[in-house]
Amino acid sequence: MARILRLGIPKGSLQDATVQLFARAGFNIYAGPRSYFPSIDDPEIECMLIRAQEMARYVADGVLDAGLTGLDWVAEHEASTGGPCGVVALADLVYAKQSFGKVRWVLAVPEDSRYRTAQDLEGATIATELVRATEAYFKRLNVTVKVEFSWGATEVKPPMLADAIVEVTETGSSLRANRLRIIDTVVESNTQLIANPKAMADAWKATKLDNIALLLKAAIEAHGRVGIMLNVQRASLDRVLALLPALQRPTISPLSDPDWVAVNTIIEERTVRDLIPLLKGASAQGIVEYPLNKIVM
């Protein structure tokens, strides 16, 4: 009988970014508009769409062997259970809805509010989706507040429905558009691949998950980078190498003409437009830029 790994894919804002990340890692996932069970081109994986807010609970309970969710929701689950949430963190995957970076849950108030620090909010009402972690934050500060769950559109609630909010942001643009001012960061978060401890005790599932983690991390490492190869005469090699940043060192290979070598390296994609003219000016020839899907560190 074939072995199956049950994998949770976050439904909602992270869904598209996660599907794209898996594609770069070599796994093609197709999520139909009405199905909660996406298809994947690996017969050993069974996917299920689960809200990121609930992922840690279902992985901890063993409904899923593994899943992807944010550190924020792992922390929220831990705060609600009063201790470790019973999942194993396999990989930090720093990507979000709009970018390859971390997100922040921030404490924000109206621009003209009298509140300047978290301590100023003694007795205030805070609206957020991240209720337990927010309560834990204010408890650490020894500040008494009323934390209310927000079903959405949290940015519009101050000052009439709440004194302040705790909301997730990547760039802060939505908060600024709603005339809100950030006064502190409650928690910083990025996506994690988490697993059930019993799944990790199964040798087959542990190996499968380790391989998935390796490929996902390799896809993230490749983001924003490209490969570049070129030919150069040995007499000009030092000039070319001085221009080339690299993960380690450029690969230099001899060509059929002993006076020439081939150089191959990985660089940040944003530097290419400035670098290629410099390389050409340093006598490099046959310059080729190529895309990267994965970099295994």
mmCIF file of C-alpha atoms in Angstrom:
data_model
loop_
_atom_site.group_PDB
_atom_site.id
_atom_site.type_symbol
_atom_site.label_atom_id
_atom_site.label_comp_id
_atom_site.label_asym_id
_atom_site.label_seq_id
_atom_site.Cartn_x
_atom_site.Cartn_y
_atom_site.Cartn_z
ATOM 1 C CA MET A 1 0.000 0.000 0.000
ATOM 2 C CA ALA A 2 1.348 3.431 -0.986
ATOM 3 C CA ARG A 3 2.406 5.770 1.802
ATOM 4 C CA ILE A 4 0.704 9.177 1.948
ATOM 5 C CA LEU A 5 1.820 12.421 3.583
ATOM 6 C CA ARG A 6 -1.042 14.735 4.565
ATOM 7 C CA LEU A 7 0.061 18.315 3.965
ATOM 8 C CA GLY A 8 -1.792 21.499 4.878
ATOM 9 C CA ILE A 9 -1.617 24.437 2.444
ATOM 10 C CA PRO A 10 -2.636 27.811 3.960
ATOM 11 C CA LYS A 11 -5.918 29.048 2.523
ATOM 12 C CA GLY A 12 -6.353 32.773 2.084
ATOM 13 C CA SER A 13 -3.717 35.473 1.719
ATOM 14 C CA LEU A 14 -0.767 33.060 1.714
ATOM 15 C CA GLN A 15 -2.310 30.539 -0.690
ATOM 16 C CA ASP A 16 -1.092 31.925 -4.006
ATOM 17 C CA ALA A 17 2.407 32.677 -2.709
ATOM 18 C CA THR A 18 2.643 29.147 -1.276
ATOM 19 C CA VAL A 19 1.510 27.497 -4.504
ATOM 20 C CA GLN A 20 4.069 29.573 -6.432
ATOM 21 C CA LEU A 21 6.823 28.616 -3.973
ATOM 22 C CA PHE A 22 6.004 24.910 -4.362
ATOM 23 C CA ALA A 23 6.097 25.327 -8.156
ATOM 24 C CA ARG A 24 9.630 26.726 -7.948
ATOM 25 C CA ALA A 25 10.520 23.824 -5.659
ATOM 26 C CA GLY A 26 9.292 21.351 -8.299
ATOM 27 C CA PHE A 27 5.779 20.551 -7.027
ATOM 28 C CA ASN A 28 2.822 21.638 -9.132
ATOM 29 C CA ILE A 29 -0.295 22.258 -7.052
ATOM 30 C CA TYR A 30 -3.669 23.013 -8.595
ATOM 31 C CA ALA A 31 -6.349 24.395 -6.272
ATOM 32 C CA GLY A 32 -9.814 24.520 -7.825
ATOM 33 C CA PRO A 33 -12.067 27.419 -6.865
ATOM 34 C CA ARG A 34 -14.486 25.230 -4.869
ATOM 35 C CA SER A 35 -12.323 22.376 -3.619
ATOM 36 C CA TYR A 36 -10.466 22.210 -0.324
ATOM 37 C CA PHE A 37 -8.345 19.316 -1.584
ATOM 38 C CA PRO A 38 -5.873 20.631 -4.202
ATOM 39 C CA SER A 39 -4.210 18.190 -6.560
ATOM 40 C CA ILE A 40 -0.435 17.858 -6.577
ATOM 41 C CA ASP A 41 1.847 16.055 -9.028
ATOM 42 C CA ASP A 42 3.359 13.884 -6.287
ATOM 43 C CA PRO A 43 1.324 10.727 -5.602
ATOM 44 C CA GLU A 44 2.833 10.477 -2.111
ATOM 45 C CA ILE A 45 1.362 13.830 -0.966
ATOM 46 C CA GLU A 46 -2.263 14.625 -0.196
ATOM 47 C CA CYS A 47 -2.996 18.350 0.158
ATOM 48 C CA MET A 48 -5.723 20.096 2.116
ATOM 49 C CA LEU A 49 -6.498 23.817 2.265
ATOM 50 C CA ILE A 50 -6.655 25.042 5.864
ATOM 51 C CA ARG A 51 -6.710 28.590 7.192
ATOM 52 C CA ALA A 52 -3.284 29.568 8.503
ATOM 53 C CA GLN A 53 -4.921 30.515 11.820
ATOM 54 C CA GLU A 54 -5.988 26.881 12.375
ATOM 55 C CA MET A 55 -2.978 25.062 10.899
ATOM 56 C CA ALA A 56 -1.002 24.572 14.129
ATOM 57 C CA ARG A 57 -4.011 23.000 15.864
ATOM 58 C CA TYR A 58 -4.704 20.494 13.104
ATOM 59 C CA VAL A 59 -1.021 19.559 12.799
ATOM 60 C CA ALA A 60 -0.704 19.205 16.583
ATOM 61 C CA ASP A 61 -3.841 17.038 16.698
ATOM 62 C CA GLY A 62 -2.503 14.769 13.940
ATOM 63 C CA VAL A 63 -5.263 15.565 11.437
ATOM 64 C CA LEU A 64 -2.381 16.696 9.200
ATOM 65 C CA ASP A 65 1.167 15.378 9.179
ATOM 66 C CA ALA A 66 2.556 18.819 8.333
ATOM 67 C CA GLY A 67 1.520 22.243 7.137
ATOM 68 C CA LEU A 68 2.627 25.773 6.430
ATOM 69 C CA THR A 69 1.623 28.639 8.671
ATOM 70 C CA GLY A 70 3.070 31.732 10.277
ATOM 71 C CA LEU A 71 5.021 31.934 13.503
ATOM 72 C CA ASP A 72 2.303 34.349 14.624
ATOM 73 C CA TRP A 73 -0.386 31.670 14.482
ATOM 74 C CA VAL A 74 1.883 29.098 16.137
ATOM 75 C CA ALA A 75 2.377 31.629 18.941
ATOM 76 C CA GLU A 76 -1.372 32.270 19.074
ATOM 77 C CA HIS A 77 -2.072 28.537 19.414
ATOM 78 C CA GLU A 78 0.549 28.205 22.147
ATOM 79 C CA ALA A 79 -0.963 31.140 24.029
ATOM 80 C CA SER A 80 -4.416 29.569 23.816
ATOM 81 C CA THR A 81 -3.204 26.191 25.129
ATOM 82 C CA GLY A 82 -0.962 27.666 27.803
ATOM 83 C CA GLY A 83 2.193 25.890 26.672
ATOM 84 C CA PRO A 84 4.097 24.326 23.760
ATOM 85 C CA CYS A 85 1.643 23.613 20.962
ATOM 86 C CA GLY A 86 2.980 20.162 20.070
ATOM 87 C CA VAL A 87 4.435 20.795 16.620
ATOM 88 C CA VAL A 88 7.966 20.493 15.248
ATOM 89 C CA ALA A 89 9.376 23.419 13.245
ATOM 90 C CA LEU A 90 11.136 22.027 10.168
ATOM 91 C CA ALA A 91 12.014 25.151 8.177
ATOM 92 C CA ASP A 92 11.829 28.924 8.324
ATOM 93 C CA LEU A 93 10.432 30.021 4.971
ATOM 94 C CA VAL A 94 10.707 33.784 4.748
ATOM 95 C CA TYR A 95 7.971 34.731 2.289
ATOM 96 C CA ALA A 96 4.651 36.499 2.621
ATOM 97 C CA LYS A 97 1.652 37.582 0.571
ATOM 98 C CA GLN A 98 3.411 40.409 -1.276
ATOM 99 C CA SER A 99 7.110 39.833 -0.760
ATOM 100 C CA PHE A 100 9.912 37.540 0.314
ATOM 101 C CA GLY A 101 10.237 39.026 3.767
ATOM 102 C CA LYS A 102 8.868 38.904 7.279
ATOM 103 C CA VAL A 103 5.624 40.479 8.413
ATOM 104 C CA ARG A 104 4.921 42.331 11.647
ATOM 105 C CA TRP A 105 1.914 42.477 13.929
ATOM 106 C CA VAL A 106 2.001 46.075 15.076
ATOM 107 C CA LEU A 107 0.209 48.112 17.706
ATOM 108 C CA ALA A 108 -1.326 51.109 15.955
ATOM 109 C CA VAL A 109 -3.449 54.101 16.981
ATOM 110 C CA PRO A 110 -5.024 57.021 15.085
ATOM 111 C CA GLU A 111 -2.515 59.632 13.916
ATOM 112 C CA ASP A 112 -3.993 62.276 16.228
ATOM 113 C CA SER A 113 -4.343 59.929 19.213
ATOM 114 C CA ARG A 114 -2.975 60.934 22.611
ATOM 115 C CA TYR A 115 -1.462 57.430 22.985
ATOM 116 C CA ARG A 116 2.300 57.404 22.366
ATOM 117 C CA THR A 117 3.420 54.122 23.953
ATOM 118 C CA ALA A 118 1.866 50.786 24.829
ATOM 119 C CA GLN A 119 1.941 51.794 28.507
ATOM 120 C CA ASP A 120 -0.343 54.736 27.707
ATOM 121 C CA LEU A 121 -3.101 52.268 26.745
ATOM 122 C CA GLU A 122 -3.924 51.256 30.331
ATOM 123 C CA GLY A 123 -7.675 50.467 30.416
ATOM 124 C CA ALA A 124 -8.026 50.829 26.631
ATOM 125 C CA THR A 125 -9.801 48.540 24.139
ATOM 126 C CA ILE A 126 -7.665 46.781 21.536
ATOM 127 C CA ALA A 127 -9.144 45.147 18.407
ATOM 128 C CA THR A 128 -7.243 42.329 16.683
ATOM 129 C CA GLU A 129 -7.433 38.861 15.174
ATOM 130 C CA LEU A 130 -4.356 37.868 17.199
ATOM 131 C CA VAL A 131 -6.121 37.917 20.552
ATOM 132 C CA ARG A 132 -4.065 35.539 22.726
ATOM 133 C CA ALA A 133 -0.661 36.789 21.607
ATOM 134 C CA THR A 134 -1.824 40.385 22.091
ATOM 135 C CA GLU A 135 -3.026 39.581 25.612
ATOM 136 C CA ALA A 136 0.334 37.956 26.348
ATOM 137 C CA TYR A 137 2.146 41.054 25.003
ATOM 138 C CA PHE A 138 0.295 43.443 27.319
ATOM 139 C CA LYS A 139 0.643 41.023 30.239
ATOM 140 C CA ARG A 140 4.430 41.121 29.800
ATOM 141 C CA LEU A 141 4.221 44.925 29.951
ATOM 142 C CA ASN A 142 1.957 44.763 33.016
ATOM 143 C CA VAL A 143 -0.636 46.886 31.207
ATOM 144 C CA THR A 144 -4.318 46.070 31.689
ATOM 145 C CA VAL A 145 -6.366 46.325 28.482
ATOM 146 C CA LYS A 146 -9.481 44.793 26.958
ATOM 147 C CA VAL A 147 -8.620 42.770 23.847
ATOM 148 C CA GLU A 148 -11.516 42.138 21.473
ATOM 149 C CA PHE A 149 -11.526 39.766 18.507
ATOM 150 C CA SER A 150 -11.897 41.511 15.157
ATOM 151 C CA TRP A 151 -13.593 39.729 12.287
ATOM 152 C CA GLY A 152 -11.879 41.926 9.706
ATOM 153 C CA ALA A 153 -11.581 45.517 8.499
ATOM 154 C CA THR A 154 -9.653 46.113 11.714
ATOM 155 C CA GLU A 155 -8.036 49.338 10.436
ATOM 156 C CA VAL A 156 -11.376 51.200 10.441
ATOM 157 C CA LYS A 157 -12.237 50.501 14.085
ATOM 158 C CA PRO A 158 -10.241 53.241 15.860
ATOM 159 C CA PRO A 159 -11.241 55.528 17.395
ATOM 160 C CA MET A 160 -14.998 54.761 17.547
ATOM 161 C CA LEU A 161 -14.950 50.982 18.075
ATOM 162 C CA ALA A 162 -11.510 50.584 19.644
ATOM 163 C CA ASP A 163 -8.748 52.751 21.034
ATOM 164 C CA ALA A 164 -6.015 50.851 19.193
ATOM 165 C CA ILE A 165 -5.503 47.815 17.019
ATOM 166 C CA VAL A 166 -2.944 45.068 16.585
ATOM 167 C CA GLU A 167 -2.759 44.318 12.873
ATOM 168 C CA VAL A 168 -0.422 42.503 10.509
ATOM 169 C CA THR A 169 1.552 44.521 7.979
ATOM 170 C CA GLU A 170 4.277 44.032 5.397
ATOM 171 C CA THR A 171 4.818 47.618 4.294
ATOM 172 C CA GLY A 172 2.595 49.714 6.568
ATOM 173 C CA SER A 173 0.845 51.262 3.545
ATOM 174 C CA SER A 174 -2.658 50.135 4.544
ATOM 175 C CA LEU A 175 -2.217 51.552 8.052
ATOM 176 C CA ARG A 176 -0.993 54.873 6.680
ATOM 177 C CA ALA A 177 -3.891 54.982 4.219
ATOM 178 C CA ASN A 178 -6.262 54.664 7.172
ATOM 179 C CA ARG A 179 -4.414 57.390 9.105
ATOM 180 C CA LEU A 180 -2.998 55.056 11.712
ATOM 181 C CA ARG A 181 0.339 55.429 13.493
ATOM 182 C CA ILE A 182 2.464 52.454 14.586
ATOM 183 C CA ILE A 183 3.704 52.687 18.171
ATOM 184 C CA ASP A 184 5.204 49.219 18.688
ATOM 185 C CA THR A 185 5.776 45.783 17.181
ATOM 186 C CA VAL A 186 3.920 43.040 19.052
ATOM 187 C CA VAL A 187 5.382 40.073 17.172
ATOM 188 C CA GLU A 188 7.436 39.502 14.029
ATOM 189 C CA SER A 189 6.478 36.546 11.873
ATOM 190 C CA ASN A 190 7.396 34.493 8.851
ATOM 191 C CA THR A 191 6.030 31.298 7.375
ATOM 192 C CA GLN A 192 7.161 27.973 8.812
ATOM 193 C CA LEU A 193 6.852 24.378 7.719
ATOM 194 C CA ILE A 194 5.635 22.581 10.841
ATOM 195 C CA ALA A 195 5.078 18.874 11.463
ATOM 196 C CA ASN A 196 3.375 16.561 13.913
ATOM 197 C CA PRO A 197 5.914 14.835 16.234
ATOM 198 C CA LYS A 198 4.416 11.412 15.466
ATOM 199 C CA ALA A 199 4.884 12.049 11.750
ATOM 200 C CA MET A 200 8.547 12.909 12.391
ATOM 201 C CA ALA A 201 8.930 9.646 14.335
ATOM 202 C CA ASP A 202 7.929 7.781 11.158
ATOM 203 C CA ALA A 203 11.142 7.331 9.138
ATOM 204 C CA TRP A 204 9.413 7.516 5.754
ATOM 205 C CA LYS A 205 7.408 10.661 6.581
ATOM 206 C CA ALA A 206 10.426 12.317 8.235
ATOM 207 C CA THR A 207 12.542 11.745 5.126
ATOM 208 C CA LYS A 208 9.748 12.986 2.859
ATOM 209 C CA LEU A 209 9.309 16.137 4.941
ATOM 210 C CA ASP A 210 13.050 16.793 5.143
ATOM 211 C CA ASN A 211 13.225 16.583 1.344
ATOM 212 C CA ILE A 212 10.281 18.968 0.937
ATOM 213 C CA ALA A 213 11.887 21.409 3.387
ATOM 214 C CA LEU A 214 15.192 21.221 1.491
ATOM 215 C CA LEU A 215 13.525 22.029 -1.840
ATOM 216 C CA LEU A 216 11.383 24.849 -0.445
ATOM 217 C CA LYS A 217 14.394 26.503 1.193
ATOM 218 C CA ALA A 218 16.362 26.076 -2.045
ATOM 219 C CA ALA A 219 13.575 27.816 -3.978
ATOM 220 C CA ILE A 220 13.616 30.739 -1.541
ATOM 221 C CA GLU A 221 17.418 30.999 -1.743
ATOM 222 C CA ALA A 222 17.132 31.288 -5.529
ATOM 223 C CA HIS A 223 14.574 34.099 -5.388
ATOM 224 C CA GLY A 224 16.020 37.338 -6.713
ATOM 225 C CA ARG A 225 19.209 35.667 -7.955
ATOM 226 C CA VAL A 226 20.386 34.639 -11.394
ATOM 227 C CA GLY A 227 23.293 32.702 -12.818
ATOM 228 C CA ILE A 228 25.793 34.379 -15.084
ATOM 229 C CA MET A 229 28.471 32.803 -17.243
ATOM 230 C CA LEU A 230 31.048 34.366 -19.508
ATOM 231 C CA ASN A 231 34.356 33.789 -21.269
ATOM 232 C CA VAL A 232 37.457 35.845 -20.609
ATOM 233 C CA GLN A 233 41.135 35.789 -21.459
ATOM 234 C CA ARG A 234 43.374 34.766 -18.558
ATOM 235 C CA ALA A 235 45.166 38.111 -18.829
ATOM 236 C CA SER A 236 41.884 39.908 -17.995
ATOM 237 C CA LEU A 237 40.600 37.403 -15.408
ATOM 238 C CA ASP A 238 41.546 39.412 -12.311
ATOM 239 C CA ARG A 239 39.704 42.475 -13.631
ATOM 240 C CA VAL A 240 36.565 40.384 -14.209
ATOM 241 C CA LEU A 241 36.720 38.606 -10.843
ATOM 242 C CA ALA A 242 37.006 41.928 -9.045
ATOM 243 C CA LEU A 243 33.579 42.831 -10.435
ATOM 244 C CA LEU A 244 31.811 39.582 -9.494
ATOM 245 C CA PRO A 245 30.108 39.058 -6.139
ATOM 246 C CA ALA A 246 29.325 35.411 -5.456
ATOM 247 C CA LEU A 247 27.752 33.060 -2.926
ATOM 248 C CA GLN A 248 31.118 31.372 -2.456
ATOM 249 C CA ARG A 249 33.648 31.832 -5.281
ATOM 250 C CA PRO A 250 33.077 31.871 -9.037
ATOM 251 C CA THR A 251 33.646 28.612 -10.877
ATOM 252 C CA ILE A 252 36.525 28.976 -13.354
ATOM 253 C CA SER A 253 36.929 26.339 -16.053
ATOM 254 C CA PRO A 254 39.588 26.041 -18.796
ATOM 255 C CA LEU A 255 38.483 26.281 -22.427
ATOM 256 C CA SER A 256 39.959 24.565 -25.504
ATOM 257 C CA ASP A 257 42.048 27.671 -26.055
ATOM 258 C CA PRO A 258 44.527 27.688 -23.123
ATOM 259 C CA ASP A 259 44.514 31.497 -23.062
ATOM 260 C CA TRP A 260 40.790 31.598 -22.238
ATOM 261 C CA VAL A 261 38.632 30.454 -19.298
ATOM 262 C CA ALA A 262 34.902 30.229 -18.597
ATOM 263 C CA VAL A 263 33.543 31.884 -15.456
ATOM 264 C CA ASN A 264 30.232 30.845 -13.859
ATOM 265 C CA THR A 265 28.667 32.435 -10.765
ATOM 266 C CA ILE A 266 25.447 33.485 -9.016
ATOM 267 C CA ILE A 267 24.551 37.127 -8.447
ATOM 268 C CA GLU A 268 21.663 39.306 -7.286
ATOM 269 C CA GLU A 269 19.316 39.919 -10.221
ATOM 270 C CA ARG A 270 19.014 43.624 -9.379
ATOM 271 C CA THR A 271 22.758 44.094 -10.046
ATOM 272 C CA VAL A 272 22.758 42.603 -13.552
ATOM 273 C CA ARG A 273 21.872 45.725 -15.534
ATOM 274 C CA ASP A 274 24.825 47.607 -14.047
ATOM 275 C CA LEU A 275 27.210 44.639 -13.995
ATOM 276 C CA ILE A 276 27.005 43.419 -17.605
ATOM 277 C CA PRO A 277 28.359 46.656 -19.165
ATOM 278 C CA LEU A 278 31.208 46.605 -16.609
ATOM 279 C CA LEU A 279 32.030 42.989 -17.487
ATOM 280 C CA LYS A 280 32.002 43.840 -21.175
ATOM 281 C CA GLY A 281 34.327 46.740 -20.440
ATOM 282 C CA ALA A 282 36.678 44.340 -18.637
ATOM 283 C CA SER A 283 36.971 42.268 -21.861
ATOM 284 C CA ALA A 284 34.457 39.528 -20.960
ATOM 285 C CA GLN A 285 32.761 37.866 -23.929
ATOM 286 C CA GLY A 286 29.861 35.470 -24.475
ATOM 287 C CA ILE A 287 28.035 36.788 -21.388
ATOM 288 C CA VAL A 288 24.913 34.725 -20.621
ATOM 289 C CA GLU A 289 22.382 35.412 -17.843
ATOM 290 C CA TYR A 290 20.093 32.512 -16.857
ATOM 291 C CA PRO A 291 17.277 32.066 -14.317
ATOM 292 C CA LEU A 292 17.535 29.926 -11.197
ATOM 293 C CA ASN A 293 14.786 27.828 -9.570
ATOM 294 C CA LYS A 294 16.692 26.399 -6.628
ATOM 295 C CA ILE A 295 19.946 26.964 -4.752
ATOM 296 C CA VAL A 296 20.900 24.281 -2.232
ATOM 297 C CA MET A 297 23.192 25.792 0.363
#
